[in-house]
Short mmCIF file of C-alpha atoms in Angstrom, two decimals:
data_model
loop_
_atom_site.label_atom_id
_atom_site.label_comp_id
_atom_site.label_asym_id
_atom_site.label_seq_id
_atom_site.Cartn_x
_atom_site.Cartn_y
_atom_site.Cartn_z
CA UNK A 20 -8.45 17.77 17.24
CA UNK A 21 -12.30 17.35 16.53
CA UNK A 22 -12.99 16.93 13.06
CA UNK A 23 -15.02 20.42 12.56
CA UNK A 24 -18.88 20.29 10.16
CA UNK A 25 -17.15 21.30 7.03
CA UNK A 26 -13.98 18.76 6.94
CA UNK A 27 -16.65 15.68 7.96
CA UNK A 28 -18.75 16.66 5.18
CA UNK A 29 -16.09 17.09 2.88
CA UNK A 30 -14.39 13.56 3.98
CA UNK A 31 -18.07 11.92 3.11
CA UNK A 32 -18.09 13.23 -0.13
CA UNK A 33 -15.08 11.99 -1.18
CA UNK A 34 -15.40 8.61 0.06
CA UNK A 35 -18.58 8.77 -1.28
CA UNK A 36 -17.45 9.90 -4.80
CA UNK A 37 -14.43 7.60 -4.31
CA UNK A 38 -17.18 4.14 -3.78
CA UNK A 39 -19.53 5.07 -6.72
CA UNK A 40 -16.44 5.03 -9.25
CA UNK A 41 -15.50 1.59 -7.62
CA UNK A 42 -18.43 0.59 -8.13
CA UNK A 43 -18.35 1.77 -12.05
CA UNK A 44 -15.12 0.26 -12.33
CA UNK A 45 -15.88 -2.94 -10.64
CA UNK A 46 -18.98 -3.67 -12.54
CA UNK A 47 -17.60 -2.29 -16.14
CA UNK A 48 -13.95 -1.99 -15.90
CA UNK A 49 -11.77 1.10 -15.09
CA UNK A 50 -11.13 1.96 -18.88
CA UNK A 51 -14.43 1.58 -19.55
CA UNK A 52 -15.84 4.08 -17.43
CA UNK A 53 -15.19 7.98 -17.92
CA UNK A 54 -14.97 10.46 -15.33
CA UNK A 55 -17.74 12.09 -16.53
CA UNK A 56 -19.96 9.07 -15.84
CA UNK A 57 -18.85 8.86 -12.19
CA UNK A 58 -19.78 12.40 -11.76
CA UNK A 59 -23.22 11.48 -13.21
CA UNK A 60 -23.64 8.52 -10.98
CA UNK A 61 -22.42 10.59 -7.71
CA UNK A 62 -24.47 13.58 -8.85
CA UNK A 63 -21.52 16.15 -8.75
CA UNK A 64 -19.92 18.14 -11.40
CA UNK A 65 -17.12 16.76 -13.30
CA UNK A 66 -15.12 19.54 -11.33
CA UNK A 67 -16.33 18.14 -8.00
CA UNK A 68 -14.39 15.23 -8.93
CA UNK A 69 -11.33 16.34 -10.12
CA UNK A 70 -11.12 18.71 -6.74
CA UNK A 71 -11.35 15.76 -4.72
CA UNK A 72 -9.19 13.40 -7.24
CA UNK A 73 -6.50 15.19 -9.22
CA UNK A 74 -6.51 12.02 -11.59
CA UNK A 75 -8.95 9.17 -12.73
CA UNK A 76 -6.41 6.54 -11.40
CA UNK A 77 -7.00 8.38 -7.27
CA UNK A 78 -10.74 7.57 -7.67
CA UNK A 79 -9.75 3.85 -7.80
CA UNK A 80 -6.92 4.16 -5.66
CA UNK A 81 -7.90 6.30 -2.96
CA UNK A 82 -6.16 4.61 -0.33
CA UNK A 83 -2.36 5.24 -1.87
CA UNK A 84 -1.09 7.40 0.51
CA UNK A 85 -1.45 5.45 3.35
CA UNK A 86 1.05 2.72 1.46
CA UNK A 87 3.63 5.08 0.56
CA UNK A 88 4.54 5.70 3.87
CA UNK A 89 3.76 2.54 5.67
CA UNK A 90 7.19 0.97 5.79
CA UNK A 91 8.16 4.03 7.02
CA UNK A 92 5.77 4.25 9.85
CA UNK A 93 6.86 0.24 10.64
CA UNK A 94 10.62 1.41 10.95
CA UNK A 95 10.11 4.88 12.71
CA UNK A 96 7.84 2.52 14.90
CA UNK A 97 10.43 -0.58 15.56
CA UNK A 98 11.61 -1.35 18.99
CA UNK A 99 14.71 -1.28 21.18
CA UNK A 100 17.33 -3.45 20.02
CA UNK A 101 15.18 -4.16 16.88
CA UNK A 102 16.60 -3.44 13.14
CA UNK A 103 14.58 -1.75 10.48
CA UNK A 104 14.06 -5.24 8.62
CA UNK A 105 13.20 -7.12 12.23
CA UNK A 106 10.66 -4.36 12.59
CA UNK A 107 8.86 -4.89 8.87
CA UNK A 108 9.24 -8.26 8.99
CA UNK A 109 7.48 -8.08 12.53
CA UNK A 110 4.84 -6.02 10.86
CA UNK A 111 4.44 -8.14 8.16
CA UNK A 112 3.82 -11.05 9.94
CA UNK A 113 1.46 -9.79 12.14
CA UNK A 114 -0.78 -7.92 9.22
CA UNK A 115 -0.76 -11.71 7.63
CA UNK A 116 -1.31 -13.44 10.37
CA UNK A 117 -4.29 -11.56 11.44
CA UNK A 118 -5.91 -12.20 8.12
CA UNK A 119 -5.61 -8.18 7.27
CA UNK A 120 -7.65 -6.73 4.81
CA UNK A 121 -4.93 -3.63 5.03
CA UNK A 122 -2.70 -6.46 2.78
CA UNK A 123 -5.68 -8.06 0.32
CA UNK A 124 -6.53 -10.54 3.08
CA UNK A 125 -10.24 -10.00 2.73
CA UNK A 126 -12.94 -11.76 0.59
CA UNK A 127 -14.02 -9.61 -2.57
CA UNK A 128 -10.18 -8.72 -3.56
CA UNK A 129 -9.88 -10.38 -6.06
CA UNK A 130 -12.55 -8.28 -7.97
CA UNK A 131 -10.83 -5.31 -6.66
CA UNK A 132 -6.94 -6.90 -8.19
CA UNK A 133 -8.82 -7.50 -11.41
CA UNK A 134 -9.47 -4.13 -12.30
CA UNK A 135 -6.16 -3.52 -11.78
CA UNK A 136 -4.76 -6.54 -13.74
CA UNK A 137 -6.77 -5.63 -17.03
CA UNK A 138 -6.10 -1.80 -16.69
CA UNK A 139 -2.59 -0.55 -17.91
CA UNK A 140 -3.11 2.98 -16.44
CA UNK A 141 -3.72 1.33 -13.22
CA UNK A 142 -0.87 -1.19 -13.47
CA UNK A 143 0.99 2.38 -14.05
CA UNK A 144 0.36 3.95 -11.05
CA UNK A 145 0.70 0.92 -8.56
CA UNK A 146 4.61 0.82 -10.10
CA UNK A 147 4.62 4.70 -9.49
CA UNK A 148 3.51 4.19 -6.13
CA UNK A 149 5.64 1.33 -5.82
CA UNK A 150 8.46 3.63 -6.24
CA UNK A 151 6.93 6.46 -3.95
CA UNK A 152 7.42 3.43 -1.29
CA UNK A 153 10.70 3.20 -1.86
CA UNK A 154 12.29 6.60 -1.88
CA UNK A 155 9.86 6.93 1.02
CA UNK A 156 11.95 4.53 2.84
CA UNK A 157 15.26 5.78 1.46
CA UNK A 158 14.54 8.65 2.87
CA UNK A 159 13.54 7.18 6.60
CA UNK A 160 16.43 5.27 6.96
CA UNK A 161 18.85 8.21 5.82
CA UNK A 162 17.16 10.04 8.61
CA UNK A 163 17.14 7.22 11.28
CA UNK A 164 20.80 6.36 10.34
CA UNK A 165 22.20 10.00 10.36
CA UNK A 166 23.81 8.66 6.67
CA UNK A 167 25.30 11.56 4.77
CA UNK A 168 24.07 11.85 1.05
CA UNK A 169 26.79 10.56 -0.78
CA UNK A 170 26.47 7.21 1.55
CA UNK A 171 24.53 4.70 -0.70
CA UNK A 172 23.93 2.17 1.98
CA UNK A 173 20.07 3.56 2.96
CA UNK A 174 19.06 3.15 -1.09
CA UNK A 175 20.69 0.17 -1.40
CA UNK A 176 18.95 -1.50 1.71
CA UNK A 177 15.73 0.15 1.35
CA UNK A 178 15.49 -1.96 -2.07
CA UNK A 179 16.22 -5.06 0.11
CA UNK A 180 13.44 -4.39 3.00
CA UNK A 181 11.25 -3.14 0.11
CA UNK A 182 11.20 -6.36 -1.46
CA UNK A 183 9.68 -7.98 1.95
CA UNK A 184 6.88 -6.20 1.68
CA UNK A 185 6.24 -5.86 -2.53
CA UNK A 186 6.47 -9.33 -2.68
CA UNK A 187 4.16 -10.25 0.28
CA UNK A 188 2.04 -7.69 -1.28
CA UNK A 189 1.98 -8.74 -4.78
CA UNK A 190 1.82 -12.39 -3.82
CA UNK A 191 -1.18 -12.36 -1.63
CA UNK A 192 -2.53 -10.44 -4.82
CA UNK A 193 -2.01 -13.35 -7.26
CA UNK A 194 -3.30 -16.04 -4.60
CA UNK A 195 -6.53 -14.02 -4.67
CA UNK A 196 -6.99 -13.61 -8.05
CA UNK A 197 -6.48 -17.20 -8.33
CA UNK A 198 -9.31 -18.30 -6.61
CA UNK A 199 -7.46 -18.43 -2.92
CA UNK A 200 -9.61 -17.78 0.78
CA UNK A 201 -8.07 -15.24 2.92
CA UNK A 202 -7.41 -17.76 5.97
CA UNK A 203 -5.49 -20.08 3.44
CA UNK A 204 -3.64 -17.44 1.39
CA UNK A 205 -2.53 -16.40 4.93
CA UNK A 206 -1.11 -19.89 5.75
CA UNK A 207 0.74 -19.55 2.88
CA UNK A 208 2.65 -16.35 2.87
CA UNK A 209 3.24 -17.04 6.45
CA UNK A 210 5.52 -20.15 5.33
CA UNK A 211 7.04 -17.85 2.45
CA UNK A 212 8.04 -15.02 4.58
CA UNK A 213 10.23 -17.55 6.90
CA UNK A 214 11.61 -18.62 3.74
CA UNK A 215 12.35 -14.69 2.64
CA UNK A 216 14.06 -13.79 6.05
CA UNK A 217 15.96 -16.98 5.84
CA UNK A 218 17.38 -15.39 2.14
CA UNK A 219 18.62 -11.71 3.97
CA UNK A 220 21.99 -11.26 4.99
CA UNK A 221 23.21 -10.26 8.37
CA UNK A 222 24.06 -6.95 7.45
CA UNK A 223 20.50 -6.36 5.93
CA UNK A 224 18.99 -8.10 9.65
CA UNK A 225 21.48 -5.87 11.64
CA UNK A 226 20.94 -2.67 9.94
CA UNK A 227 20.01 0.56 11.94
CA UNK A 228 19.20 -1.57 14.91
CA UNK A 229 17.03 1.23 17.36
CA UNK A 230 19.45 1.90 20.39
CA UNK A 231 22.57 0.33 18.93
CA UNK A 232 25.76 2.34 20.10
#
């Protein structure tokens, strides 16, 4: 559907809001900078911001939700014949491969990881939404699988298929903040997830394969 007057304008100020408080926290760090002051720099009320951002941590990490459910999407999405590892190891490798600024491939991310690194609240959420990931994924596979809830298997291989991409994730994070290009930190984690597959089990590469009897 069209995006009507009122939800476009209402998008733009939030993304709006949402790059003046990077900006803040960028320049001065996030625990440095009060919400108060990002209203004042936006030119909104305090309450403008908290309507838009339930917490100072969102105004940083606006982008969250499309995470959580992103391993998800990759195994709702795999193909015929294809397992739900195959699939986000597929995904994986394509995101890094094109250089993906969706997975810190991008020049100017290692500002953005900094903030993070010296803020404990922020360090906070990213575990929280680490864990949103997860039980995101639980979840998917219980569904895909038809697994009744007593059957432990979708937990216990969501943490393995998990670990793909949090590692991926938090390594191309430390190659940036240490001083690494996009192109080459791709080269790199290319090489590392062939090692990573190599390290799964069969049952973890055969597990709710799409179309399997």
């Amino acid at each position: 559907m069209a995006e009507g007057l009122r939800e476009r304008k209402k998008r733009q100020t939030r993304q709006y809001i949402s790059d003046v408080a990077t900006g803040l926290f960028v320049e001065r760090g996030f625990d440095a900078v009060t919400v108060a002051e990002v209203a004042e720099a936006a030119n909104v009320s305090v309450n403008t911001v908290y309507n838009y951002f339930p917490a100072k941590e969102d105004l940083f990490l606006d982008r969250s939700k499309g995470v959580t459910d992103r391993l998800s999407r990759w195994v709702r999405g795999r193909r015929d014949g294809e397992s739900a590892a195959e699939a986000v190891l597929r995904e994986l490798r394509e995101e890094v491969e094109s250089v993906s600024p969706r997975i810190g491939l991008m020049d100017g991310y290692a500002r953005f990881m900094r903030v993070i690194h010296d803020s404990p609240a922020l360090r906070s959420r990213m575990w929280a939404i680490g864990q949103e990931v997860l039980l995101d994924l639980e979840r998917t596979l219980r569904e895909e699988t038809g697994a009744p809830a007593d059957d432990t298997m979708p937990a216990l291989m969501a943490g393995q298929i998990n670990w793909l991409h949090g590692t991926v994730v938090a390594t191309i994070g430390q190659r940036m903040l240490a001083g690494g290009k996009p192109a080459e930190v791709s080269r790199e984690v290319l090489l590392m997830l062939d090692e990573m597959e190599g390290l799964l089990s069969e049952r973890v590469l055969n597990y709710a394969v799409r179309g399997a009897a």
